[in-house]
Coordinates of C-alpha atoms in Angstrom, one line a residue:
Chain W
M131 CA 0.0 0.0 0.0
S132 CA 2.9 2.3 0.8
N133 CA 3.6 1.8 -2.9
N134 CA 0.4 3.6 -3.9
W135 CA 1.1 6.5 -1.6
G136 CA 4.4 7.1 -3.2
V137 CA 2.8 7.4 -6.6
L138 CA 0.0 9.7 -5.4
K139 CA 2.6 11.9 -3.7
F140 CA 4.6 12.0 -6.9
I141 CA 1.5 13.0 -9.0
A142 CA 0.5 15.6 -6.5
R143 CA 4.0 17.1 -6.5
R144 CA 4.1 17.2 -10.3
L145 CA 0.7 18.8 -10.5
L146 CA 1.8 21.4 -8.0
L147 CA 5.0 22.0 -9.9
G148 CA 3.0 22.4 -13.1
V149 CA 0.7 25.0 -11.6
V150 CA 3.6 26.9 -10.1
T151 CA 5.4 26.9 -13.4
L152 CA 2.4 28.2 -15.3
F153 CA 1.9 30.9 -12.6
I154 CA 5.5 32.0 -13.0
V155 CA 5.2 31.9 -16.8
S156 CA 2.1 34.1 -16.5
L157 CA 4.1 36.6 -14.3
V158 CA 6.9 36.7 -16.8
V159 CA 4.6 37.1 -19.8
F160 CA 2.6 39.8 -18.1
A161 CA 5.7 41.6 -16.9
A162 CA 7.4 41.5 -20.3
T163 CA 4.4 42.8 -22.2
Q164 CA 2.8 45.3 -19.8
L165 CA 5.1 46.2 -16.9
L166 CA 8.6 46.3 -18.3
P167 CA 8.0 48.7 -21.2
S168 CA 8.1 52.2 -19.7
D169 CA 5.0 53.1 -21.6
P170 CA 3.2 50.1 -23.2
A171 CA 0.6 52.3 -24.7
Q172 CA 3.3 54.3 -26.5
A173 CA 5.1 51.1 -27.5
I174 CA 1.9 49.7 -29.0
L175 CA 0.8 52.8 -30.9
G176 CA 4.3 53.9 -32.0
R177 CA 6.1 57.2 -31.4
D178 CA 3.9 59.4 -33.5
A179 CA 0.6 58.5 -31.9
N180 CA -1.5 61.4 -30.7
A181 CA -1.9 62.0 -27.0
A182 CA -5.6 61.3 -26.9
S183 CA -5.4 57.8 -28.3
T184 CA -2.4 56.9 -26.1
A185 CA -4.4 58.1 -23.1
A186 CA -7.4 56.0 -24.2
L187 CA -5.2 52.9 -24.6
R188 CA -3.6 53.5 -21.2
E189 CA -7.0 53.6 -19.7
K190 CA -8.0 50.4 -21.5
L191 CA -4.9 48.5 -20.3
G192 CA -5.5 49.8 -16.8
L193 CA -2.1 51.3 -16.6
D194 CA -3.1 53.9 -14.0
H195 CA -3.7 51.1 -11.5
T196 CA -1.0 49.4 -9.5
A197 CA 0.9 46.6 -11.1
F198 CA -0.6 44.1 -8.6
Y199 CA -4.2 45.2 -9.6
Q200 CA -3.3 45.0 -13.3
Y201 CA -1.9 41.5 -13.0
T202 CA -4.7 40.0 -10.8
H203 CA -7.3 41.6 -13.1
W204 CA -5.6 40.1 -16.1
L205 CA -5.1 36.7 -14.5
K206 CA -8.7 36.6 -13.4
G207 CA -9.8 37.2 -17.0
M208 CA -7.5 34.5 -18.3
V209 CA -8.7 31.9 -15.8
T210 CA -12.4 32.7 -16.1
G211 CA -12.4 32.6 -19.9
D212 CA -12.8 36.3 -20.4
P213 CA -9.4 37.4 -21.7
G214 CA -10.8 40.7 -23.1
D215 CA -10.8 42.3 -26.5
S216 CA -8.3 42.2 -29.4
F217 CA -7.0 45.7 -30.2
N218 CA -6.6 45.0 -33.8
A219 CA -9.7 42.9 -34.6
R220 CA -11.8 45.1 -32.3
Q221 CA -13.8 42.1 -31.0
P222 CA -13.6 39.7 -28.0
I223 CA -10.4 37.6 -28.3
L224 CA -12.4 34.4 -28.0
D225 CA -14.6 35.3 -31.0
Y226 CA -11.5 36.3 -33.0
I227 CA -9.6 33.1 -32.0
G228 CA -12.4 30.5 -31.9
D229 CA -12.3 29.3 -35.5
R230 CA -8.5 29.5 -35.5
V231 CA -8.3 27.1 -32.5
V232 CA -10.4 24.6 -34.4
N233 CA -8.2 25.0 -37.5
S234 CA -5.0 24.5 -35.5
L235 CA -6.4 21.6 -33.6
F236 CA -7.3 19.9 -36.9
L237 CA -3.8 20.5 -38.2
L238 CA -2.3 19.1 -35.0
F239 CA -4.6 16.1 -35.2
L240 CA -3.7 15.2 -38.8
A241 CA 0.0 15.7 -38.1
S242 CA -0.1 13.6 -34.9
V243 CA -2.1 10.8 -36.4
I244 CA 0.7 10.4 -39.0
S245 CA 3.8 11.3 -37.0
I246 CA 3.2 9.3 -33.8
P247 CA 2.7 5.9 -35.4
L248 CA 5.4 6.7 -38.0
S249 CA 8.0 7.6 -35.4
L250 CA 7.1 4.6 -33.2
W251 CA 7.4 2.2 -36.1
L252 CA 10.6 3.8 -37.5
G253 CA 12.3 4.1 -34.1
G254 CA 11.3 0.6 -33.1
Y255 CA 12.3 -0.9 -36.4
C256 CA 15.7 0.8 -36.4
A257 CA 16.2 -0.4 -32.8
R258 CA 15.6 -4.0 -33.8
K259 CA 17.7 -3.6 -37.0
R260 CA 20.4 -1.7 -35.1
D261 CA 23.6 -1.0 -37.0
T262 CA 22.4 -2.5 -40.2
T263 CA 22.5 -0.6 -43.4
F264 CA 18.8 0.3 -43.1
D265 CA 19.4 1.8 -39.6
N266 CA 22.5 3.7 -40.8
V267 CA 20.8 5.2 -43.8
V268 CA 17.7 6.2 -41.8
S269 CA 19.6 7.7 -39.0
N270 CA 21.9 9.7 -41.4
A271 CA 18.8 10.9 -43.3
M272 CA 17.1 11.8 -40.1
L273 CA 20.1 13.7 -38.9
A274 CA 20.1 15.8 -42.0
V275 CA 16.4 16.5 -41.9
A276 CA 16.4 17.2 -38.2
S277 CA 18.9 20.0 -38.7
L278 CA 16.7 21.9 -41.1
P279 CA 14.4 24.6 -39.8
E280 CA 10.7 24.0 -40.5
F281 CA 10.3 26.9 -42.9
V282 CA 13.2 25.6 -45.0
V283 CA 11.6 22.2 -45.2
G284 CA 8.3 23.9 -46.1
I285 CA 9.8 26.1 -48.8
I286 CA 11.6 23.2 -50.4
L287 CA 8.3 21.3 -50.5
V288 CA 6.6 24.3 -52.1
L289 CA 9.3 24.6 -54.7
L290 CA 9.2 21.0 -55.5
L291 CA 5.4 20.3 -55.3
S292 CA 3.5 23.4 -56.0
V293 CA 5.5 26.1 -57.8
R294 CA 8.5 25.0 -59.8
V295 CA 9.0 21.3 -60.5
W296 CA 5.6 19.7 -60.2
H297 CA 2.4 21.7 -59.9
V298 CA 0.4 19.3 -57.8
L299 CA -0.4 20.9 -54.5
P300 CA -1.5 24.4 -53.5
A301 CA 1.2 26.6 -51.8
V302 CA -1.3 28.3 -49.5
S303 CA -4.4 27.0 -47.8
T304 CA -7.7 28.6 -48.7
I305 CA -10.0 28.0 -45.8
G306 CA -13.1 30.2 -46.0
I307 CA -14.4 31.9 -42.9
G308 CA -16.9 29.7 -41.1
Q309 CA -15.9 26.6 -43.1
G310 CA -14.0 24.0 -41.3
P311 CA -10.4 23.2 -42.3
W312 CA -11.7 19.9 -43.7
S313 CA -13.2 21.9 -46.6
D314 CA -9.7 22.2 -48.1
M315 CA -8.1 18.9 -47.6
R316 CA -5.6 19.4 -50.5
G317 CA -4.4 22.6 -48.8
M318 CA -3.8 20.6 -45.6
I319 CA -1.3 18.3 -47.2
L320 CA 1.8 20.5 -47.2
P321 CA 1.3 22.1 -43.7
T322 CA 0.8 18.6 -42.3
A323 CA 3.8 17.2 -44.1
V324 CA 6.1 19.9 -42.8
L325 CA 5.0 19.3 -39.2
V326 CA 5.5 15.5 -39.7
I327 CA 8.9 15.9 -41.3
G328 CA 9.9 18.2 -38.4
A329 CA 8.7 15.9 -35.7
V330 CA 9.5 12.4 -36.9
P331 CA 13.4 12.6 -36.9
Y332 CA 13.5 13.9 -33.5
I333 CA 10.9 11.6 -31.9
S334 CA 12.0 8.4 -33.7
R335 CA 15.4 9.0 -32.3
V336 CA 14.0 9.0 -28.8
V337 CA 12.0 5.9 -29.6
R338 CA 15.0 4.1 -31.0
A339 CA 17.2 4.9 -28.0
S340 CA 14.6 3.7 -25.4
M341 CA 13.7 0.6 -27.4
I342 CA 17.4 -0.4 -27.5
E343 CA 17.5 0.1 -23.8
V344 CA 14.5 -2.1 -23.3
L345 CA 15.7 -4.8 -25.7
E346 CA 19.1 -4.9 -24.1
S347 CA 17.9 -5.0 -20.5
D348 CA 18.5 -7.9 -18.2
Y349 CA 14.9 -8.8 -17.7
I350 CA 14.4 -9.4 -21.5
E351 CA 17.5 -11.6 -21.6
M352 CA 16.2 -13.4 -18.5
A353 CA 12.9 -14.0 -20.1
R354 CA 14.5 -15.3 -23.2
L355 CA 16.9 -17.5 -21.2
K356 CA 14.1 -19.1 -19.2
G357 CA 12.7 -20.2 -22.6
A358 CA 9.7 -17.9 -23.0
P359 CA 8.6 -17.7 -26.6
E360 CA 9.6 -14.4 -28.4
S361 CA 5.9 -13.3 -28.6
V362 CA 5.5 -13.6 -24.9
V363 CA 8.9 -11.8 -24.3
L364 CA 7.7 -8.9 -26.4
R365 CA 4.1 -8.8 -25.1
R366 CA 4.6 -9.5 -21.4
H367 CA 8.1 -8.1 -20.8
A368 CA 9.1 -5.6 -23.5
L369 CA 5.8 -3.9 -24.2
P370 CA 4.9 -2.7 -20.7
N371 CA 8.3 -1.1 -20.4
A372 CA 8.2 0.4 -23.8
L373 CA 4.8 2.1 -23.1
G374 CA 6.4 4.8 -21.0
P375 CA 8.3 6.1 -24.0
V376 CA 5.1 6.0 -26.1
F377 CA 3.5 8.5 -23.8
Q378 CA 6.6 10.6 -23.9
V379 CA 6.5 10.4 -27.7
I380 CA 2.9 11.8 -27.8
A381 CA 3.8 14.6 -25.4
L382 CA 7.0 15.4 -27.2
N383 CA 5.0 15.5 -30.4
I384 CA 2.4 17.9 -29.1
A385 CA 5.0 20.1 -27.4
Y386 CA 6.9 20.3 -30.6
F387 CA 3.8 21.3 -32.5
A388 CA 3.0 24.0 -30.0
A389 CA 6.1 25.9 -31.3
G390 CA 6.1 24.5 -34.9
V391 CA 2.6 25.9 -35.8
I392 CA 3.8 29.4 -35.6
V393 CA 6.2 29.2 -38.5
V394 CA 4.2 26.6 -40.5
E395 CA 1.0 28.5 -40.3
A396 CA 2.7 31.7 -41.3
L397 CA 4.4 29.9 -44.2
F398 CA 1.1 28.5 -45.7
N399 CA -1.1 31.4 -44.6
Y400 CA -3.0 28.8 -42.6
P401 CA -5.6 30.5 -40.4
G402 CA -4.7 29.1 -37.0
I403 CA -3.4 30.3 -33.7
G404 CA 0.3 30.2 -34.7
G405 CA -0.3 32.5 -37.6
A406 CA -2.5 34.7 -35.3
L407 CA 0.4 35.0 -32.9
R408 CA 2.7 36.2 -35.6
D409 CA 0.1 38.7 -36.8
A410 CA -0.5 39.9 -33.2
V411 CA 3.3 40.4 -32.7
R412 CA 3.5 42.4 -35.9
V413 CA 0.8 44.9 -34.9
R414 CA 1.5 44.6 -31.1
D415 CA -1.9 43.4 -30.2
I416 CA -1.0 42.8 -26.6
P417 CA -4.1 41.1 -25.3
V418 CA -4.0 38.6 -28.1
I419 CA -0.2 38.0 -27.6
Q420 CA -0.7 37.4 -23.9
F421 CA -3.6 35.1 -24.4
L422 CA -2.0 33.0 -27.2
V423 CA 1.3 32.7 -25.4
M424 CA -0.5 31.5 -22.3
V425 CA -2.5 29.0 -24.3
L426 CA 0.6 27.6 -26.0
A427 CA 2.6 27.5 -22.8
T428 CA -0.3 25.7 -21.0
V429 CA -0.4 23.1 -23.8
Y430 CA 3.4 22.7 -23.5
V431 CA 3.5 22.4 -19.7
V432 CA 0.4 20.1 -19.4
T433 CA 1.6 17.7 -22.1
N434 CA 5.0 17.4 -20.4
L435 CA 3.4 16.9 -17.1
A436 CA 0.9 14.3 -18.4
A437 CA 3.8 12.4 -20.0
D438 CA 5.8 12.3 -16.7
V439 CA 2.8 11.0 -14.8
A440 CA 1.8 8.5 -17.4
T441 CA 5.4 7.2 -17.7
V442 CA 5.5 6.5 -14.0
L443 CA 2.1 4.9 -14.0
V444 CA 2.9 2.4 -16.8
T445 CA 6.5 1.7 -15.7
P446 CA 6.5 -0.9 -12.9
R447 CA 10.2 -0.2 -12.2
L448 CA 9.6 3.5 -11.5
R449 CA 6.4 2.8 -9.6
T450 CA 8.0 0.6 -7.1
R451 CA 11.0 2.9 -6.7
M452 CA 8.7 5.5 -5.2
Q453 CA 8.1 4.3 -1.7
Chain R
M35 CA 34.8 35.6 -17.6
T36 CA 38.0 33.9 -18.9
T37 CA 40.4 35.5 -16.5
V38 CA 41.1 33.0 -13.8
A39 CA 41.2 34.6 -10.4
P40 CA 44.6 34.0 -8.8
A41 CA 44.1 31.2 -6.3
P42 CA 45.1 32.2 -2.8
T43 CA 47.4 29.3 -2.3
T44 CA 49.4 29.4 -5.5
A45 CA 52.4 28.2 -3.6
V46 CA 50.9 24.8 -3.6
P47 CA 51.6 23.2 -7.0
D48 CA 48.6 22.0 -9.0
E49 CA 47.5 18.5 -8.3
P50 CA 49.9 16.4 -10.4
E51 CA 47.8 14.5 -12.8
I52 CA 48.9 11.0 -13.3
V53 CA 49.3 11.0 -17.1
S54 CA 49.1 7.5 -18.3
K55 CA 49.0 7.7 -22.1
R56 CA 46.3 10.3 -22.5
P57 CA 43.6 9.1 -25.0
P58 CA 43.1 11.4 -28.0
G59 CA 40.7 14.3 -27.4
V60 CA 37.1 14.4 -28.7
I61 CA 38.0 16.9 -31.4
R62 CA 40.8 14.8 -32.8
V63 CA 38.7 11.6 -32.8
A64 CA 35.8 13.5 -34.4
F65 CA 37.9 14.7 -37.3
R66 CA 38.9 11.2 -38.2
M67 CA 35.3 10.7 -39.3
W68 CA 34.1 11.7 -42.7
R69 CA 30.9 13.3 -41.4
T70 CA 32.8 15.8 -39.3
R71 CA 35.1 16.7 -42.2
V72 CA 32.3 17.1 -44.7
G73 CA 30.3 19.1 -42.2
M74 CA 33.3 21.3 -41.5
I75 CA 34.0 21.9 -45.2
I76 CA 30.3 22.9 -45.8
V77 CA 30.3 25.2 -42.8
T78 CA 33.6 26.8 -43.8
V79 CA 32.4 27.5 -47.3
L80 CA 29.2 29.1 -46.1
V81 CA 30.9 31.1 -43.4
L82 CA 33.2 32.5 -46.1
F83 CA 30.2 33.4 -48.3
A84 CA 28.4 35.0 -45.4
L85 CA 31.4 37.0 -44.1
F86 CA 33.3 38.0 -47.2
G87 CA 30.7 37.6 -50.0
R88 CA 29.8 41.2 -49.7
Y89 CA 33.2 42.3 -50.9
V90 CA 32.8 40.6 -54.2
A91 CA 29.1 41.5 -54.7
P92 CA 28.4 42.9 -58.2
Y93 CA 26.1 45.6 -56.9
G94 CA 25.3 47.6 -53.8
E95 CA 23.1 46.0 -51.1
R96 CA 20.2 48.4 -51.9
E97 CA 21.0 49.1 -55.5
A98 CA 18.2 48.6 -58.0
V99 CA 18.9 46.6 -61.1
G100 CA 15.5 46.6 -62.7
L101 CA 11.9 45.7 -62.1
P102 CA 11.0 43.2 -59.3
F103 CA 11.1 39.4 -59.9
K104 CA 12.7 39.6 -63.3
P105 CA 14.7 36.5 -64.4
R106 CA 18.2 36.8 -65.7
G107 CA 18.4 38.7 -68.9
E108 CA 15.2 40.7 -68.3
T109 CA 16.7 43.2 -65.8
R110 CA 18.0 46.6 -66.7
K111 CA 21.5 45.9 -65.6
S112 CA 23.0 42.4 -66.3
T113 CA 22.6 40.0 -63.4
L114 CA 23.5 36.4 -62.7
F115 CA 20.2 35.4 -61.1
G116 CA 17.7 38.1 -61.9
S117 CA 16.1 40.6 -59.5
A118 CA 14.5 40.3 -56.1
N119 CA 11.3 41.7 -54.7
V120 CA 12.0 45.4 -55.0
G121 CA 14.3 45.2 -58.0
H122 CA 17.6 44.4 -56.1
D123 CA 20.1 42.0 -57.5
V124 CA 19.4 38.5 -56.1
W125 CA 23.0 37.4 -56.1
T126 CA 24.1 40.6 -54.3
R127 CA 21.4 40.3 -51.7
F128 CA 22.4 36.7 -51.2
L129 CA 26.1 37.6 -50.7
Y130 CA 25.0 40.2 -48.1
G131 CA 22.3 38.2 -46.3
G132 CA 24.2 35.6 -44.4
K133 CA 26.2 37.8 -42.0
P134 CA 23.4 39.0 -39.8
I135 CA 22.1 35.5 -39.2
L136 CA 25.5 33.9 -38.7
V137 CA 26.8 36.6 -36.3
A138 CA 23.7 36.6 -34.2
A139 CA 23.6 32.8 -34.0
V140 CA 27.2 32.5 -33.0
A141 CA 26.9 35.4 -30.5
A142 CA 23.7 33.9 -28.9
T143 CA 25.3 30.4 -28.7
A144 CA 28.5 31.8 -27.1
L145 CA 26.5 33.7 -24.5
A146 CA 24.4 30.6 -23.7
L147 CA 27.5 28.4 -23.5
V148 CA 29.3 30.7 -21.0
L149 CA 26.2 31.2 -18.8
G150 CA 24.8 27.6 -19.2
T151 CA 28.2 26.1 -18.3
L152 CA 28.5 28.3 -15.3
V153 CA 25.0 27.5 -14.0
G154 CA 25.4 23.7 -14.7
L155 CA 28.8 23.5 -12.9
V156 CA 27.7 25.5 -9.9
A157 CA 24.5 23.4 -9.6
A158 CA 26.5 20.2 -9.9
Y159 CA 29.2 21.2 -7.5
N160 CA 27.0 22.7 -4.7
R161 CA 24.0 20.3 -5.0
G162 CA 21.4 20.8 -2.3
R163 CA 19.5 24.0 -2.0
L164 CA 21.3 26.1 -4.7
D165 CA 21.1 23.2 -7.2
D166 CA 17.3 22.9 -6.6
V167 CA 16.7 26.6 -7.0
L168 CA 18.9 27.0 -10.1
M169 CA 17.4 24.0 -11.9
R170 CA 13.8 25.0 -11.1
I171 CA 14.5 28.5 -12.6
M172 CA 15.9 26.6 -15.6
D173 CA 12.6 24.6 -15.8
V174 CA 10.5 27.7 -15.9
I175 CA 12.5 29.1 -18.8
L176 CA 12.1 25.7 -20.5
A177 CA 8.3 26.0 -20.1
L178 CA 8.1 28.4 -23.0
P179 CA 9.3 27.3 -26.5
Q180 CA 12.2 29.5 -27.6
I181 CA 10.4 31.0 -30.5
I182 CA 7.6 32.2 -28.3
T183 CA 10.0 33.8 -25.9
A184 CA 11.6 35.5 -28.8
L185 CA 8.3 36.8 -30.2
I186 CA 7.2 38.2 -26.8
V187 CA 10.4 40.2 -26.5
I188 CA 10.3 41.3 -30.1
S189 CA 6.7 42.4 -29.8
M190 CA 7.5 44.8 -27.0
F191 CA 11.0 46.0 -27.6
G192 CA 11.5 45.6 -31.3
A193 CA 13.7 43.2 -33.3
T194 CA 17.2 44.7 -32.6
T195 CA 20.2 42.5 -33.1
K196 CA 21.2 42.9 -29.4
L197 CA 17.8 41.8 -28.2
I198 CA 17.6 38.8 -30.5
V199 CA 21.0 37.6 -29.4
L200 CA 20.1 38.1 -25.7
T201 CA 16.7 36.4 -26.0
V202 CA 17.9 33.4 -28.0
G203 CA 21.1 33.2 -25.9
L204 CA 19.3 33.4 -22.5
S205 CA 16.5 30.9 -23.6
T206 CA 19.3 28.5 -24.6
V207 CA 21.0 28.6 -21.2
P208 CA 18.8 26.1 -19.4
R209 CA 19.3 23.5 -22.2
I210 CA 23.0 23.8 -21.8
A211 CA 22.9 24.0 -18.0
R212 CA 21.0 20.7 -17.8
V213 CA 23.5 18.8 -20.0
V214 CA 26.5 20.3 -18.1
R215 CA 25.0 19.5 -14.7
G216 CA 24.2 16.0 -15.8
A217 CA 27.8 15.4 -17.0
A218 CA 29.4 17.1 -14.0
V219 CA 27.4 15.5 -11.2
S220 CA 29.4 12.2 -11.4
V221 CA 32.7 14.1 -11.8
V222 CA 32.1 16.0 -8.5
E223 CA 32.3 12.7 -6.7
R224 CA 35.7 11.7 -8.1
D225 CA 38.8 11.8 -5.9
F226 CA 40.7 14.5 -7.7
V227 CA 38.0 17.0 -6.8
S228 CA 38.3 16.3 -3.1
A229 CA 42.0 16.3 -3.5
A230 CA 41.8 19.8 -5.0
E231 CA 39.5 20.8 -2.2
S232 CA 41.9 19.6 0.5
L233 CA 44.7 21.6 -1.2
G234 CA 42.6 24.6 -0.6
E235 CA 41.8 25.5 -4.2
S236 CA 39.1 28.2 -4.6
R237 CA 35.7 27.0 -5.7
F238 CA 35.9 29.0 -8.9
R239 CA 39.2 27.3 -9.7
I240 CA 37.8 23.9 -9.0
L241 CA 34.9 24.6 -11.3
L242 CA 37.1 25.8 -14.1
S243 CA 40.2 23.5 -13.9
E244 CA 38.8 20.3 -12.3
L245 CA 35.2 20.1 -13.5
L246 CA 35.2 21.9 -16.9
P247 CA 37.8 19.8 -18.6
N248 CA 35.9 16.7 -17.7
V249 CA 32.6 17.8 -19.2
S250 CA 34.1 19.3 -22.3
G251 CA 33.0 16.4 -24.5
A252 CA 29.4 16.7 -23.6
L253 CA 29.7 20.5 -23.8
L254 CA 31.1 20.4 -27.3
V255 CA 28.3 18.2 -28.6
E256 CA 25.7 20.4 -27.0
A257 CA 27.3 23.6 -28.3
N258 CA 27.0 22.3 -31.8
L259 CA 23.4 21.3 -31.4
R260 CA 22.6 24.7 -29.9
L261 CA 24.4 26.5 -32.7
T262 CA 22.3 24.5 -35.3
F263 CA 19.1 25.4 -33.5
S264 CA 20.1 29.0 -33.1
I265 CA 20.7 29.4 -36.8
G266 CA 17.3 27.9 -37.5
L267 CA 15.6 30.0 -34.9
I268 CA 17.2 33.3 -35.8
S269 CA 16.6 32.7 -39.6
G270 CA 13.1 31.6 -38.7
I271 CA 12.4 34.8 -36.8
A272 CA 13.7 36.7 -39.8
F273 CA 11.5 34.6 -42.0
L274 CA 8.5 35.7 -39.9
G275 CA 9.4 39.2 -40.9
F276 CA 11.2 40.4 -37.7
T277 CA 14.7 41.7 -38.6
P278 CA 16.7 44.7 -37.1
D279 CA 16.6 46.5 -40.5
P280 CA 13.8 45.6 -42.9
G281 CA 15.8 47.0 -45.8
A282 CA 19.0 45.0 -45.2
A283 CA 19.6 41.7 -46.9
N284 CA 18.9 38.7 -44.7
W285 CA 18.6 35.1 -45.8
G286 CA 15.5 34.4 -43.7
L287 CA 13.7 37.6 -44.7
M288 CA 14.7 37.1 -48.3
I289 CA 12.8 33.8 -48.5
N290 CA 9.8 35.5 -47.1
E291 CA 10.0 38.5 -49.4
N292 CA 10.7 36.6 -52.6
R293 CA 8.0 34.0 -52.1
K294 CA 5.5 36.0 -54.0
G295 CA 7.7 36.0 -57.1
L296 CA 8.5 32.2 -57.0
A297 CA 6.7 31.7 -60.3
S298 CA 8.7 34.3 -62.2
N299 CA 12.1 34.3 -60.5
H300 CA 12.7 31.5 -58.0
W301 CA 16.4 32.3 -57.3
G302 CA 15.6 34.9 -54.7
V303 CA 14.2 32.0 -52.6
T304 CA 16.3 29.1 -53.8
W305 CA 19.7 30.6 -52.9
P306 CA 18.9 31.5 -49.3
V307 CA 17.1 28.2 -48.8
I308 CA 20.1 26.2 -50.1
A309 CA 22.4 28.3 -47.9
I310 CA 20.4 27.9 -44.7
A311 CA 19.8 24.2 -45.4
L312 CA 23.5 23.5 -46.0
L313 CA 24.6 25.6 -43.0
T314 CA 22.4 23.7 -40.6
I315 CA 23.1 20.3 -42.1
G316 CA 26.8 21.2 -41.9
T317 CA 26.7 22.2 -38.2
G318 CA 24.5 19.1 -37.6
L319 CA 27.1 16.8 -39.2
V320 CA 30.0 18.3 -37.2
G321 CA 27.8 18.0 -34.0
D322 CA 27.1 14.4 -34.8
G323 CA 30.8 13.7 -35.3
F324 CA 31.5 15.2 -31.9
S325 CA 28.8 13.2 -30.3
R326 CA 30.0 9.9 -31.8
A327 CA 33.5 10.7 -30.8
A328 CA 32.5 11.7 -27.2
A329 CA 30.4 8.5 -26.9
G330 CA 33.3 6.4 -28.2
I331 CA 35.7 7.9 -25.7
D332 CA 33.3 7.5 -22.9
R333 CA 32.8 3.9 -23.8
A334 CA 36.6 3.3 -23.9
K335 CA 36.9 5.0 -20.5
G336 CA 34.2 2.7 -19.0
D337 CA 36.0 -0.4 -20.3
S338 CA 39.3 0.4 -18.8

């Protein structure tokens, strides 16, 4: 029973750590955007803005109040789902962002559905075929691709597939307002491909390393030596220990996309939250920047946390260590 | 940073290292591999292009040679690869555009290396409270993807070179600190560290001359990886349209600006894409060479 307590304590500690991390992130984001600039209103509107509009913006941001009031007011809005209005779109952030969240989630879904099984298969296969020609070729190719920034991969695909060599795929996505992203599946192909190409090398490498570790471990050798059939060895002994990495893979994948969408959506004019963040930075739409950064940071922190917890839950070795 | 404070007990000679046929260093082993050499050649060529290309450019950085997006032969002045988005010479812009990215990426990585190594070594050496506090701070920085951190800063303070270097550098610190700490933790337990302590060496000296040389392999690998990422990140930020000077040539920005003209003159995109791709693959190859060399050396050490 003490065993269970250890695990519960671990989960509680991780959860607390996650909340504290997000709290500090929120402080940093708020400070960087609203407290540190000597006059955010001036910074947003530019030097040659007239006094009246700067004063109005100052009022809107609540800059006359204390920093503590500004922060708590803002945080309350974030937590209760009322993050305020976008300066640029002149409408509530949630209305402005709503469709874009759906679009980004759809992109994320498509990319994950392809990249997660692909990296698991590729990593696992390379681990079993370790140091063969196949493994060497794949790992060298992955190394080269992993070094490339996403926008370079994207542009190369655009050059090859839509503008110069073959003209088979659209270079920009054309999703109408109010239509779901599934209305333009051909336009989804390239953005999805770039995210998959970005994620797979780096995740399959993690999978390969942890599979090699599992396959080389003493308990696998023990199971084989005592005469267990290979299928039992894989199912009863290897799989439970390889599950931890699977959760890590899913988390790594989503965490990777949380950053990757910014460049990829800008590249293909894809109307999602990554592109929205770029646009917001361009016009200094502070409430939108604050909101989107918090959303992406939350996704990032929560997935990493979930991966940690899930890894411990499915790994007997780690579970028993926590007493 | 590099000046070593004179140790108070300089009269005591340095701990005599028992040199028993020192194995070749990581760098030498790495350069025996074809991947390191090829990577180094690629990187050298591109660095030369980026730093000195401007001196052999046919036109001025902001000199118009004709209408926008005209292929070779259709520009007013003769060009090798036609004109770019506002009628500049593509080849000239290409020769000018590497330096801002390269300089910023190297500066950011150097900054991150110095600070990250320091944090990692201090955390590993002191353990306990200070270690916890330092590493939790690092975790918080890691909670935001680097590009998001960079965009926040740029949105409020503008995309100056100094700020980009600072932001990319500082957000890279925890990544290096973790690796250095991980490598140094086991070194701290070794006998020569306690020997140095009993000789009364200063803490700073122990960090620099006892711990640092023993994590240099891991550090070298990480430095290369971070340089590759920084190049990608900084050119990516430029690609998003955030550069210190919107009129100056910059490979990342060039790709963005000349995308519209892909159908009529693709060279304005193709050249910078090739350059960034080769540069990152080159640094990636060198880094992989280092990491294989470091792993091989570690394995050899473990066997003996």
